mmCIF file of C-alpha atoms in Angstrom:
data_model
loop_
_atom_site.group_PDB
_atom_site.id
_atom_site.type_symbol
_atom_site.label_atom_id
_atom_site.label_comp_id
_atom_site.label_asym_id
_atom_site.label_seq_id
_atom_site.Cartn_x
_atom_site.Cartn_y
_atom_site.Cartn_z
ATOM 1 C CA MET K 152 -13.040 -49.079 -29.763
ATOM 2 C CA MET K 153 -11.362 -47.738 -26.543
ATOM 3 C CA ALA K 154 -7.910 -49.047 -26.265
ATOM 4 C CA ARG K 155 -7.135 -51.173 -23.323
ATOM 5 C CA LYS K 156 -4.413 -49.827 -20.970
ATOM 6 C CA PRO K 157 -1.495 -51.896 -20.665
ATOM 7 C CA GLU K 158 -1.586 -51.642 -16.960
ATOM 8 C CA GLY K 159 -4.882 -53.586 -16.793
ATOM 9 C CA ARG K 160 -3.409 -56.525 -18.733
ATOM 10 C CA LEU K 161 -1.828 -59.670 -17.044
ATOM 11 C CA THR K 162 1.839 -59.915 -17.322
ATOM 12 C CA LYS K 163 3.188 -63.249 -19.076
ATOM 13 C CA ALA K 164 4.214 -64.344 -15.622
ATOM 14 C CA GLU K 165 0.818 -63.759 -14.261
ATOM 15 C CA ALA K 166 -0.874 -65.469 -17.188
ATOM 16 C CA VAL K 167 0.797 -68.622 -16.518
ATOM 17 C CA VAL K 168 -0.013 -68.719 -13.005
ATOM 18 C CA VAL K 169 -3.630 -67.964 -13.843
ATOM 19 C CA LYS K 170 -3.627 -70.885 -16.262
ATOM 20 C CA ALA K 171 -2.297 -73.231 -13.579
ATOM 21 C CA LEU K 172 -4.853 -72.021 -10.940
ATOM 22 C CA LEU K 173 -7.683 -72.550 -13.591
ATOM 23 C CA ALA K 174 -6.276 -76.236 -14.014
ATOM 24 C CA LYS K 175 -6.698 -76.572 -10.326
ATOM 25 C CA GLY K 176 -10.398 -75.659 -10.386
ATOM 26 C CA TRP K 177 -10.175 -72.128 -9.201
ATOM 27 C CA ARG K 178 -12.941 -69.921 -9.880
ATOM 28 C CA ASN K 179 -12.586 -66.785 -12.055
ATOM 29 C CA GLN K 180 -13.391 -64.516 -9.118
ATOM 30 C CA ASP K 181 -11.209 -66.031 -6.793
ATOM 31 C CA ILE K 182 -8.223 -65.804 -9.303
ATOM 32 C CA GLN K 183 -9.078 -62.248 -9.976
ATOM 33 C CA ALA K 184 -9.125 -61.449 -6.217
ATOM 34 C CA LEU K 185 -5.565 -63.037 -5.900
ATOM 35 C CA VAL K 186 -4.182 -61.304 -8.830
ATOM 36 C CA ASN K 187 -5.275 -57.856 -7.623
ATOM 37 C CA VAL K 188 -3.712 -58.078 -4.238
ATOM 38 C CA GLY K 189 -1.052 -55.417 -4.153
ATOM 39 C CA ARG K 190 -1.450 -54.612 -7.936
ATOM 40 C CA ALA K 191 -1.591 -50.841 -8.748
ATOM 41 C CA ALA K 192 -3.926 -51.457 -11.443
ATOM 42 C CA THR K 193 -6.401 -54.266 -11.121
ATOM 43 C CA ILE K 194 -7.794 -56.447 -13.723
ATOM 44 C CA ASN K 195 -11.419 -57.551 -14.347
ATOM 45 C CA SER K 196 -12.566 -61.091 -14.649
ATOM 46 C CA ALA K 197 -12.448 -60.850 -18.505
ATOM 47 C CA ARG K 198 -8.773 -61.060 -18.393
ATOM 48 C CA VAL K 199 -9.024 -64.485 -16.615
ATOM 49 C CA THR K 200 -11.607 -65.604 -19.331
ATOM 50 C CA GLU K 201 -9.039 -64.626 -22.021
ATOM 51 C CA VAL K 202 -6.341 -66.888 -20.447
ATOM 52 C CA LYS K 203 -8.787 -69.830 -20.122
ATOM 53 C CA GLN K 204 -9.679 -69.503 -23.744
ATOM 54 C CA ASN K 205 -6.076 -69.135 -25.010
ATOM 55 C CA THR K 206 -4.705 -72.685 -25.596
ATOM 56 C CA ARG K 207 -1.226 -71.254 -26.371
ATOM 57 C CA ILE K 208 -0.470 -70.361 -22.762
ATOM 58 C CA ALA K 209 1.168 -73.038 -20.544
ATOM 59 C CA ALA K 210 0.579 -73.457 -16.957
ATOM 60 C CA ALA K 211 3.227 -72.461 -14.607
ATOM 61 C CA SER K 212 4.870 -75.240 -12.453
ATOM 62 C CA GLU K 213 3.727 -76.103 -8.944
ATOM 63 C CA GLU K 214 6.723 -74.458 -7.342
ATOM 64 C CA ALA K 215 5.932 -71.024 -9.337
ATOM 65 C CA VAL K 216 2.275 -71.119 -8.260
ATOM 66 C CA ALA K 217 3.184 -71.723 -4.387
ATOM 67 C CA PHE K 218 5.761 -68.836 -4.605
ATOM 68 C CA TYR K 219 3.195 -66.458 -6.278
ATOM 69 C CA ILE K 220 0.574 -67.302 -3.682
ATOM 70 C CA ALA K 221 3.186 -66.795 -0.761
ATOM 71 C CA ARG K 222 4.324 -63.464 -2.158
ATOM 72 C CA LYS K 223 0.532 -62.274 -2.625
ATOM 73 C CA LYS K 224 0.134 -63.194 1.042
ATOM 74 C CA ALA K 225 3.081 -61.298 2.111
ATOM 75 C CA PHE K 226 1.662 -57.925 1.437
ATOM 76 C CA ASP K 227 0.990 -55.661 4.680
ATOM 77 C CA PRO K 228 -2.490 -54.266 4.108
ATOM 78 C CA ARG K 229 -1.818 -51.031 5.946
ATOM 79 C CA THR K 230 1.608 -49.937 4.495
ATOM 80 C CA GLY K 231 1.110 -51.899 1.077
ATOM 81 C CA LEU K 232 4.684 -53.251 1.507
ATOM 82 C CA ASN K 233 5.630 -56.775 0.469
ATOM 83 C CA LEU K 234 8.099 -59.053 2.298
ATOM 84 C CA PHE K 235 9.751 -60.274 -0.934
ATOM 85 C CA ASP K 236 9.588 -56.945 -2.954
ATOM 86 C CA ASP K 237 10.188 -54.424 -0.334
ATOM 87 C CA GLU K 238 12.367 -55.928 2.044
ATOM 88 C CA ARG K 239 14.842 -52.922 2.388
ATOM 89 C CA LEU K 240 11.790 -50.675 3.155
ATOM 90 C CA ILE K 241 10.587 -53.069 5.757
ATOM 91 C CA ARG K 242 13.887 -53.444 7.466
ATOM 92 C CA SER K 243 14.431 -49.695 7.319
ATOM 93 C CA ARG K 244 11.267 -48.952 9.239
ATOM 94 C CA GLU K 245 11.864 -51.743 11.805
ATOM 95 C CA ALA K 246 15.449 -50.234 12.350
ATOM 96 C CA MET K 247 14.043 -46.722 12.957
ATOM 97 C CA ALA K 248 11.247 -48.119 15.166
ATOM 98 C CA VAL K 249 13.593 -50.154 17.301
ATOM 99 C CA ALA K 250 15.781 -47.307 17.658
ATOM 100 C CA VAL K 251 12.945 -45.167 18.974
ATOM 101 C CA GLN K 252 11.677 -47.892 21.271
ATOM 102 C CA ILE K 253 15.072 -48.559 22.855
ATOM 103 C CA PHE K 254 15.693 -44.771 23.462
ATOM 104 C CA ASN K 255 12.505 -44.491 25.109
ATOM 105 C CA SER K 256 12.873 -47.524 27.258
ATOM 106 C CA PRO K 257 13.261 -46.637 30.942
ATOM 107 C CA THR K 258 15.026 -49.924 31.612
ATOM 108 C CA LEU K 259 17.878 -49.630 29.284
ATOM 109 C CA GLY K 260 20.878 -47.465 29.441
ATOM 110 C CA PHE K 261 22.519 -48.053 26.066
ATOM 111 C CA LYS K 262 20.395 -45.455 24.416
ATOM 112 C CA THR K 263 22.622 -43.121 22.428
ATOM 113 C CA GLU K 264 24.771 -45.851 21.135
ATOM 114 C CA ILE K 265 22.065 -47.908 19.667
ATOM 115 C CA PHE K 266 20.187 -45.025 18.354
ATOM 116 C CA ALA K 267 23.103 -43.729 16.441
ATOM 117 C CA ILE K 268 23.856 -47.305 14.956
ATOM 118 C CA LEU K 269 20.313 -48.316 14.224
ATOM 119 C CA VAL K 270 19.249 -44.853 12.443
ATOM 120 C CA ASN K 271 22.360 -45.261 10.258
ATOM 121 C CA VAL K 272 20.925 -48.620 9.157
ATOM 122 C CA ALA K 273 17.500 -47.150 8.683
ATOM 123 C CA TRP K 274 18.668 -44.362 6.480
ATOM 124 C CA THR K 275 21.014 -46.327 4.719
ATOM 125 C CA TYR K 276 18.332 -49.031 3.385
ATOM 126 C CA LEU K 277 15.903 -46.100 2.808
ATOM 127 C CA LEU K 278 18.282 -44.399 0.341
ATOM 128 C CA HIS K 279 19.313 -47.745 -1.250
ATOM 129 C CA GLU K 280 15.704 -48.328 -2.119
ATOM 130 C CA HIS K 281 15.320 -44.867 -3.317
ATOM 131 C CA TYR K 282 18.210 -45.325 -5.768
ATOM 132 C CA ILE K 283 17.267 -48.859 -6.810
ATOM 133 C CA ARG K 284 13.871 -47.275 -8.066
ATOM 134 C CA LYS K 285 15.880 -44.777 -9.798
ATOM 135 C CA LYS K 286 17.966 -47.475 -11.716
ATOM 136 C CA VAL K 287 21.099 -46.260 -9.940
ATOM 137 C CA LYS K 288 23.734 -49.163 -9.288
ATOM 138 C CA ILE K 289 24.264 -49.204 -5.552
ATOM 139 C CA VAL K 290 26.679 -52.086 -5.605
ATOM 140 C CA GLY K 291 30.321 -51.332 -6.369
ATOM 141 C CA ASP K 292 32.976 -53.698 -8.063
ATOM 142 C CA ASP K 293 34.146 -54.832 -4.737
ATOM 143 C CA GLY K 294 30.613 -56.040 -3.897
ATOM 144 C CA ARG K 295 30.074 -53.584 -1.266
ATOM 145 C CA THR K 296 26.812 -51.417 -1.488
ATOM 146 C CA LEU K 297 27.107 -47.362 -1.224
ATOM 147 C CA LEU K 298 27.608 -46.005 2.341
ATOM 148 C CA LEU K 299 25.159 -43.523 3.748
ATOM 149 C CA SER K 300 27.976 -40.965 3.693
ATOM 150 C CA GLN K 301 28.429 -41.693 -0.045
ATOM 151 C CA MET K 302 24.780 -41.298 -0.775
ATOM 152 C CA LEU K 303 24.616 -37.833 1.270
ATOM 153 C CA ARG K 304 27.341 -36.427 -1.042
ATOM 154 C CA ARG K 305 25.721 -37.356 -4.359
ATOM 155 C CA GLN K 306 24.363 -34.457 -6.361
ATOM 156 C CA ASP K 307 20.872 -36.165 -6.799
ATOM 157 C CA CYS K 308 20.524 -36.928 -2.906
ATOM 158 C CA PRO K 309 16.870 -36.184 -2.083
ATOM 159 C CA LEU K 310 17.732 -34.876 1.305
ATOM 160 C CA SER K 311 17.712 -31.283 2.322
ATOM 161 C CA ALA K 312 21.010 -29.690 3.530
ATOM 162 C CA GLY K 313 19.763 -29.711 7.171
ATOM 163 C CA MET K 314 18.889 -33.364 7.048
ATOM 164 C CA LYS K 315 22.319 -34.191 5.591
ATOM 165 C CA ARG K 316 24.156 -32.240 8.336
ATOM 166 C CA ASN K 317 21.957 -34.093 11.132
ATOM 167 C CA LEU K 318 22.887 -37.364 9.608
ATOM 168 C CA ASP K 319 26.548 -36.408 9.337
ATOM 169 C CA ALA K 320 26.401 -35.358 13.025
ATOM 170 C CA ILE K 321 24.845 -38.738 14.165
ATOM 171 C CA LYS K 322 27.493 -40.612 12.047
ATOM 172 C CA LEU K 323 30.227 -39.028 14.052
ATOM 173 C CA ILE K 324 28.265 -40.218 17.057
ATOM 174 C CA ARG K 325 28.109 -43.696 15.821
ATOM 175 C CA ASP K 326 31.836 -43.912 14.906
ATOM 176 C CA ASP K 327 32.669 -42.786 18.509
ATOM 177 C CA VAL K 328 30.354 -45.558 20.116
ATOM 178 C CA GLU K 329 33.199 -48.297 19.909
ATOM 179 C CA HIS K 330 35.805 -45.960 21.768
ATOM 180 C CA ASN K 331 33.752 -44.244 24.276
ATOM 181 C CA LEU K 332 30.834 -44.620 26.628
ATOM 182 C CA LEU K 333 28.070 -41.991 25.725
ATOM 183 C CA GLY K 334 25.475 -42.824 28.187
ATOM 184 C CA LYS K 335 25.448 -39.516 29.706
ATOM 185 C CA SER K 336 24.891 -37.777 26.402
ATOM 186 C CA ASP K 337 21.286 -39.043 25.997
ATOM 187 C CA ALA K 338 19.692 -35.865 26.957
ATOM 188 C CA LYS K 339 22.283 -33.571 25.473
ATOM 189 C CA TRP K 340 21.722 -34.881 21.831
ATOM 190 C CA LEU K 341 18.001 -35.398 22.311
ATOM 191 C CA PRO K 342 17.130 -32.338 19.839
ATOM 192 C CA MET K 343 19.373 -33.816 17.175
ATOM 193 C CA PHE K 344 17.735 -37.371 17.556
ATOM 194 C CA GLN K 345 14.295 -35.773 17.497
ATOM 195 C CA ALA K 346 15.032 -34.024 14.335
ATOM 196 C CA CYS K 347 16.361 -37.374 12.884
ATOM 197 C CA CYS K 348 13.009 -38.878 13.629
ATOM 198 C CA LEU K 349 10.936 -36.368 12.182
ATOM 199 C CA ASN K 350 13.207 -36.118 9.104
ATOM 200 C CA TYR K 351 12.869 -39.759 8.443
ATOM 201 C CA ASP K 352 9.093 -39.736 8.755
ATOM 202 C CA LYS K 353 8.994 -36.750 6.276
ATOM 203 C CA VAL K 354 11.222 -38.499 3.592
ATOM 204 C CA ILE K 355 9.802 -41.780 3.686
ATOM 205 C CA ARG K 356 6.402 -40.390 3.320
ATOM 206 C CA GLU K 357 7.570 -38.199 0.390
ATOM 207 C CA LEU K 358 9.289 -40.923 -1.449
ATOM 208 C CA PHE K 359 7.305 -43.826 -0.924
ATOM 209 C CA GLY K 360 3.710 -42.951 0.239
ATOM 210 C CA GLU K 361 1.854 -41.564 3.323
ATOM 211 C CA GLY K 362 1.035 -45.045 4.331
ATOM 212 C CA LEU K 363 4.822 -45.821 5.429
ATOM 213 C CA SER K 364 4.585 -43.291 8.214
ATOM 214 C CA LEU K 365 5.568 -44.368 11.611
ATOM 215 C CA GLN K 366 3.595 -41.791 13.364
ATOM 216 C CA ASN K 367 0.738 -44.201 14.355
ATOM 217 C CA GLU K 368 2.601 -47.218 15.260
ATOM 218 C CA LEU K 369 4.943 -45.945 18.120
ATOM 219 C CA ALA K 370 3.054 -45.876 21.226
ATOM 220 C CA VAL K 371 5.632 -43.488 22.681
ATOM 221 C CA ALA K 372 7.666 -41.721 20.014
ATOM 222 C CA LEU K 373 11.111 -40.071 20.743
ATOM 223 C CA GLN K 374 10.038 -36.996 19.080
ATOM 224 C CA PHE K 375 7.028 -36.653 21.179
ATOM 225 C CA ALA K 376 8.831 -37.093 24.569
ATOM 226 C CA ARG K 377 8.015 -34.680 27.090
ATOM 227 C CA LEU K 378 9.997 -33.537 30.221
ATOM 228 C CA ASN K 379 8.375 -32.082 33.391
ATOM 229 C CA MET K 380 9.804 -28.956 34.920
ATOM 230 C CA GLU K 381 11.887 -30.906 37.420
ATOM 231 C CA GLN K 382 13.600 -32.794 34.750
ATOM 232 C CA ILE K 383 14.319 -29.745 32.615
ATOM 233 C CA SER K 384 15.749 -28.158 35.762
ATOM 234 C CA ALA K 385 17.953 -31.129 36.351
ATOM 235 C CA LEU K 386 19.261 -31.389 32.872
ATOM 236 C CA GLN K 387 20.581 -27.717 32.989
ATOM 237 C CA LYS K 388 22.732 -28.974 36.131
ATOM 238 C CA TYR K 389 23.942 -32.080 34.543
ATOM 239 C CA GLU K 390 27.524 -32.527 34.435
ATOM 240 C CA ILE K 391 28.679 -33.650 31.075
ATOM 241 C CA PRO K 392 32.082 -35.702 30.798
ATOM 242 C CA GLU K 393 34.777 -34.100 28.824
ATOM 243 C CA ARG K 394 35.031 -36.569 26.065
ATOM 244 C CA ILE K 395 31.323 -35.972 25.376
ATOM 245 C CA GLU K 396 31.723 -32.214 25.359
ATOM 246 C CA ALA K 397 34.699 -32.798 22.951
ATOM 247 C CA LEU K 398 32.605 -34.828 20.721
ATOM 248 C CA ASP K 399 29.853 -32.290 20.936
ATOM 249 C CA ALA K 400 32.373 -29.607 19.756
ATOM 250 C CA ARG K 401 33.198 -31.698 16.770
ATOM 251 C CA LEU K 402 29.578 -32.023 15.880
ATOM 252 C CA ARG K 403 29.226 -28.199 15.819
ATOM 253 C CA GLU K 404 32.507 -27.538 14.158
ATOM 254 C CA GLY K 405 31.921 -25.571 10.894
ATOM 255 C CA LEU K 406 28.281 -25.023 11.467
ATOM 256 C CA SER K 407 26.846 -21.563 11.424
ATOM 257 C CA ASP K 408 24.323 -20.233 13.933
ATOM 258 C CA GLU K 409 21.866 -20.548 11.012
ATOM 259 C CA ASP K 410 22.820 -24.292 10.565
ATOM 260 C CA LEU K 411 22.365 -24.982 14.267
ATOM 261 C CA ALA K 412 19.074 -23.267 14.388
ATOM 262 C CA ASP K 413 17.841 -25.432 11.393
ATOM 263 C CA LEU K 414 14.949 -27.635 12.677
ATOM 264 C CA GLU K 415 16.099 -30.408 10.271
ATOM 265 C CA TYR K 416 19.459 -30.498 12.051
ATOM 266 C CA GLN K 417 18.280 -30.501 15.642
ATOM 267 C CA PHE K 418 14.617 -30.087 16.897
ATOM 268 C CA ARG K 419 13.367 -27.019 18.888
ATOM 269 C CA VAL K 420 10.162 -26.283 20.592
ATOM 270 C CA VAL K 421 9.302 -22.626 20.171
ATOM 271 C CA TYR K 422 7.105 -21.236 22.934
ATOM 272 C CA THR K 423 4.954 -18.381 21.424
ATOM 273 C CA LEU K 424 4.227 -15.377 23.598
ATOM 274 C CA ASP K 425 0.972 -14.424 22.295
ATOM 275 C CA SER K 426 -1.994 -15.781 20.497
ATOM 276 C CA ALA K 427 -1.041 -17.450 17.077
ATOM 277 C CA ALA K 428 -2.931 -19.353 14.324
ATOM 278 C CA LYS K 429 -3.388 -23.197 14.862
ATOM 279 C CA SER K 430 -1.348 -23.939 11.909
ATOM 280 C CA LYS K 431 1.685 -22.098 13.777
ATOM 281 C CA ALA K 432 1.027 -23.026 17.442
ATOM 282 C CA HIS K 433 2.767 -25.879 18.972
ATOM 283 C CA MET K 434 2.280 -25.254 22.596
ATOM 284 C CA GLN K 435 -0.828 -24.030 24.607
ATOM 285 C CA PHE K 436 -0.361 -21.865 27.545
ATOM 286 C CA ILE K 437 -3.152 -21.829 30.189
ATOM 287 C CA HIS K 438 -3.230 -19.283 33.015
ATOM 288 C CA PRO K 439 -2.583 -20.730 36.409
ATOM 289 C CA GLY K 440 -6.083 -19.255 37.691
ATOM 290 C CA SER K 441 -8.273 -20.872 35.103
ATOM 291 C CA ASN K 442 -10.327 -24.074 35.679
ATOM 292 C CA GLU K 443 -8.166 -25.921 33.136
ATOM 293 C CA ALA K 444 -5.071 -25.311 35.086
ATOM 294 C CA GLU K 445 -6.394 -27.099 38.280
ATOM 295 C CA GLU K 446 -6.039 -30.427 36.407
ATOM 296 C CA ILE K 447 -2.626 -29.700 34.896
ATOM 297 C CA ARG K 448 0.540 -30.356 37.013
ATOM 298 C CA ASN K 449 2.935 -28.482 34.874
ATOM 299 C CA ILE K 450 2.226 -25.091 33.817
ATOM 300 C CA LEU K 451 4.611 -22.863 31.970
ATOM 301 C CA VAL K 452 3.553 -19.183 31.948
ATOM 302 C CA LYS K 453 5.880 -16.650 30.459
ATOM 303 C CA TYR K 454 5.146 -12.857 30.209
ATOM 304 C CA LYS K 455 6.736 -10.368 28.103
ATOM 305 C CA THR K 456 5.398 -6.859 27.444
ATOM 306 C CA ALA K 457 4.127 -5.999 24.085
ATOM 307 C CA ASP K 458 6.402 -3.023 24.074
ATOM 308 C CA ASP K 459 9.313 -5.048 23.786
ATOM 309 C CA LEU K 460 8.179 -7.416 21.058
ATOM 310 C CA TYR K 461 6.255 -4.605 19.093
ATOM 311 C CA PRO K 462 7.937 -1.340 19.872
ATOM 312 C CA HIS K 463 7.230 0.574 16.719
ATOM 313 C CA LYS K 464 4.309 2.888 16.117
ATOM 314 C CA PRO K 465 3.254 3.734 12.505
ATOM 315 C CA ALA K 466 5.185 6.960 12.309
ATOM 316 C CA ARG K 467 8.211 5.153 13.424
ATOM 317 C CA VAL K 468 7.865 2.293 11.022
ATOM 318 C CA ILE K 469 7.466 4.831 8.238
ATOM 319 C CA ALA K 470 10.566 6.651 9.141
ATOM 320 C CA LEU K 471 12.706 3.567 9.665
ATOM 321 C CA VAL K 472 11.682 1.985 6.360
ATOM 322 C CA SER K 473 12.569 5.304 4.362
ATOM 323 C CA GLU K 474 15.786 5.526 6.079
ATOM 324 C CA ARG K 475 16.960 1.919 5.528
ATOM 325 C CA SER K 476 15.603 1.689 2.111
ATOM 326 C CA GLY K 477 16.625 4.918 0.819
ATOM 327 C CA LYS K 478 13.251 5.206 -0.962
ATOM 328 C CA ARG K 479 10.105 7.398 -0.382
ATOM 329 C CA PHE K 480 7.718 5.649 1.971
ATOM 330 C CA THR K 481 4.596 7.478 3.158
ATOM 331 C CA SER K 482 1.643 6.774 5.589
ATOM 332 C CA HIS K 483 -0.333 6.015 2.661
ATOM 333 C CA ASN K 484 2.308 3.481 1.471
ATOM 334 C CA HIS K 485 2.189 1.738 4.966
ATOM 335 C CA THR K 486 -1.569 1.626 4.911
ATOM 336 C CA GLN K 487 -1.289 0.018 1.477
ATOM 337 C CA ALA K 488 1.413 -2.470 2.808
ATOM 338 C CA TRP K 489 -0.445 -3.752 5.884
ATOM 339 C CA ARG K 490 -3.612 -4.184 3.651
ATOM 340 C CA LYS K 491 -1.760 -5.970 0.868
ATOM 341 C CA TYR K 492 -0.070 -8.372 3.388
ATOM 342 C CA ALA K 493 -3.023 -8.666 5.830
ATOM 343 C CA ALA K 494 -0.694 -7.352 8.712
ATOM 344 C CA ARG K 495 -3.745 -6.148 10.649
ATOM 345 C CA PRO K 496 -7.666 -5.800 10.115
ATOM 346 C CA ARG K 497 -9.144 -2.617 8.713
ATOM 347 C CA LYS K 498 -10.313 0.085 11.261
ATOM 348 C CA GLY K 499 -13.638 -0.851 12.682
ATOM 349 C CA ASP K 500 -13.239 -4.541 12.181
ATOM 350 C CA GLN K 501 -15.180 -6.660 14.721
ATOM 351 C CA GLN K 502 -11.884 -8.600 15.611
ATOM 352 C CA PRO K 503 -9.261 -6.061 16.034
ATOM 353 C CA HIS K 504 -6.995 -8.576 17.673
ATOM 354 C CA ASN K 505 -6.841 -10.702 14.383
ATOM 355 C CA THR K 506 -3.415 -9.634 13.374
ATOM 356 C CA ASN K 507 -0.297 -11.365 11.790
ATOM 357 C CA LYS K 508 1.506 -11.814 15.072
ATOM 358 C CA ASP K 509 4.894 -11.893 13.242
ATOM 359 C CA HIS K 510 4.440 -8.361 12.251
ATOM 360 C CA CYS K 511 1.687 -6.375 14.372
ATOM 361 C CA ILE K 512 -0.317 -6.416 17.644
ATOM 362 C CA TYR K 513 -3.481 -4.716 18.785
ATOM 363 C CA HIS K 514 -3.496 -2.928 22.119
ATOM 364 C CA ALA K 515 -6.965 -3.065 23.596
ATOM 365 C CA ALA K 516 -6.138 -0.385 26.347
ATOM 366 C CA HIS K 517 -5.714 2.338 23.890
ATOM 367 C CA GLY K 518 -7.232 0.884 20.713
ATOM 368 C CA ASP K 519 -4.221 1.151 18.307
ATOM 369 C CA TYR K 520 -1.588 -1.153 16.625
ATOM 370 C CA THR K 521 2.134 -1.277 17.041
ATOM 371 C CA TYR K 522 4.558 -3.105 14.829
ATOM 372 C CA SER K 523 7.651 -5.523 15.086
ATOM 373 C CA GLU K 524 11.064 -5.055 13.991
ATOM 374 C CA LYS K 525 10.490 -7.993 11.674
ATOM 375 C CA TRP K 526 7.752 -6.075 9.738
ATOM 376 C CA ILE K 527 10.103 -3.185 9.183
ATOM 377 C CA ASP K 528 12.749 -5.698 7.788
ATOM 378 C CA PHE K 529 10.037 -7.279 5.537
ATOM 379 C CA LEU K 530 8.955 -3.923 4.111
ATOM 380 C CA VAL K 531 12.560 -2.770 3.502
ATOM 381 C CA ALA K 532 13.175 -6.116 1.564
ATOM 382 C CA GLU K 533 9.808 -5.830 -0.287
ATOM 383 C CA ILE K 534 10.610 -2.363 -1.736
ATOM 384 C CA ALA K 535 14.088 -3.108 -2.316
ATOM 385 C CA THR K 536 13.000 -4.272 -5.796
ATOM 386 C CA ALA K 537 10.861 -2.255 -8.380
ATOM 387 C CA GLU K 538 8.488 -4.876 -8.639
ATOM 388 C CA GLY K 539 7.864 -5.188 -4.856
ATOM 389 C CA TYR K 540 7.610 -1.439 -4.512
ATOM 390 C CA ALA K 541 5.301 -1.093 -7.348
ATOM 391 C CA ALA K 542 2.956 -3.832 -6.109
ATOM 392 C CA ILE K 543 2.642 -1.879 -2.626
ATOM 393 C CA CYS K 544 1.925 1.326 -4.396
ATOM 394 C CA ALA K 545 -0.738 -0.362 -6.652
ATOM 395 C CA THR K 546 -2.627 -1.723 -3.790
ATOM 396 C CA ARG K 547 -6.134 -0.144 -3.401
ATOM 397 C CA ILE K 548 -7.179 1.109 0.052
#
């Protein structure tokens, strides 16, 4: 006989409610449908019949039944969250949504201040729920719950280093709210706020499920806000008050160029200068002379010669890799390398332009390939180890 999984059984609390509903004349299928709302493992009608036949089970009180029904009706069918069981996550999402909506409101000027305050609340509730589910005590002897800053310092904090730096910076802004007016900083810290939104959506989905994403709920999301060319130009000339510049300096204090470039610290839009795979392309460039361009007001076209981006011919690549690595690297090895790492197609391929744009580009005018500095750095790093060097040398051509 197959053993019954415990998840498919009624709990003691459910059984007494089922007993009371049967006494009220509810049908088996109606009771089954109610019990299964929000349940990870559903029950079948046989479990209700078992309760009906078991005379040792007492019926729950009227109050207990009323609360049970109210709780079952409190599930959000889209997110699966329950007002009674998941209040922190519900409030967390609401705080983040309100922060974004206020920041994007054209009629309000208290944007930076409110955003910094509300996202601190949103992240605090989010991490509280995470630690509660991990059975971590979040309330101290003084009755106060863990602060966001305390959770960010824990060794088991689920956030990346870039996310922590982003929240540390926003906390500094929040702490300054009661002392200074920060209205003219809205545009200055937009990249940091964009990163905060993207980080939040990523973490809540990873920790609690894809259904909790805010991406489909916000009609206008801060992270997708767009500026036209006139606005961008105006921002470059904007006079930032000294007190805001001073706070901005504090936000950057102790951060390396790599930290500042971390997309989880502050968001950046990268404009590609050549064709890229769809998975890497975030912007589409349309030539002003095309039919599509006639319907688009803001066209950004930037030209940069391939010689600047991919200056090295194969012979130069071979010489530089040998020089920088201190190892023998031949033309044959280079062919093995670009085939192993798919830097470019084979000779005679019908799509010669189908290269890895990080490393290589095809020149239709003279039918050959040149390589980037990044390709040379990559090869030097690969052959620095015996395993990497052997892997390249073992590639069949």
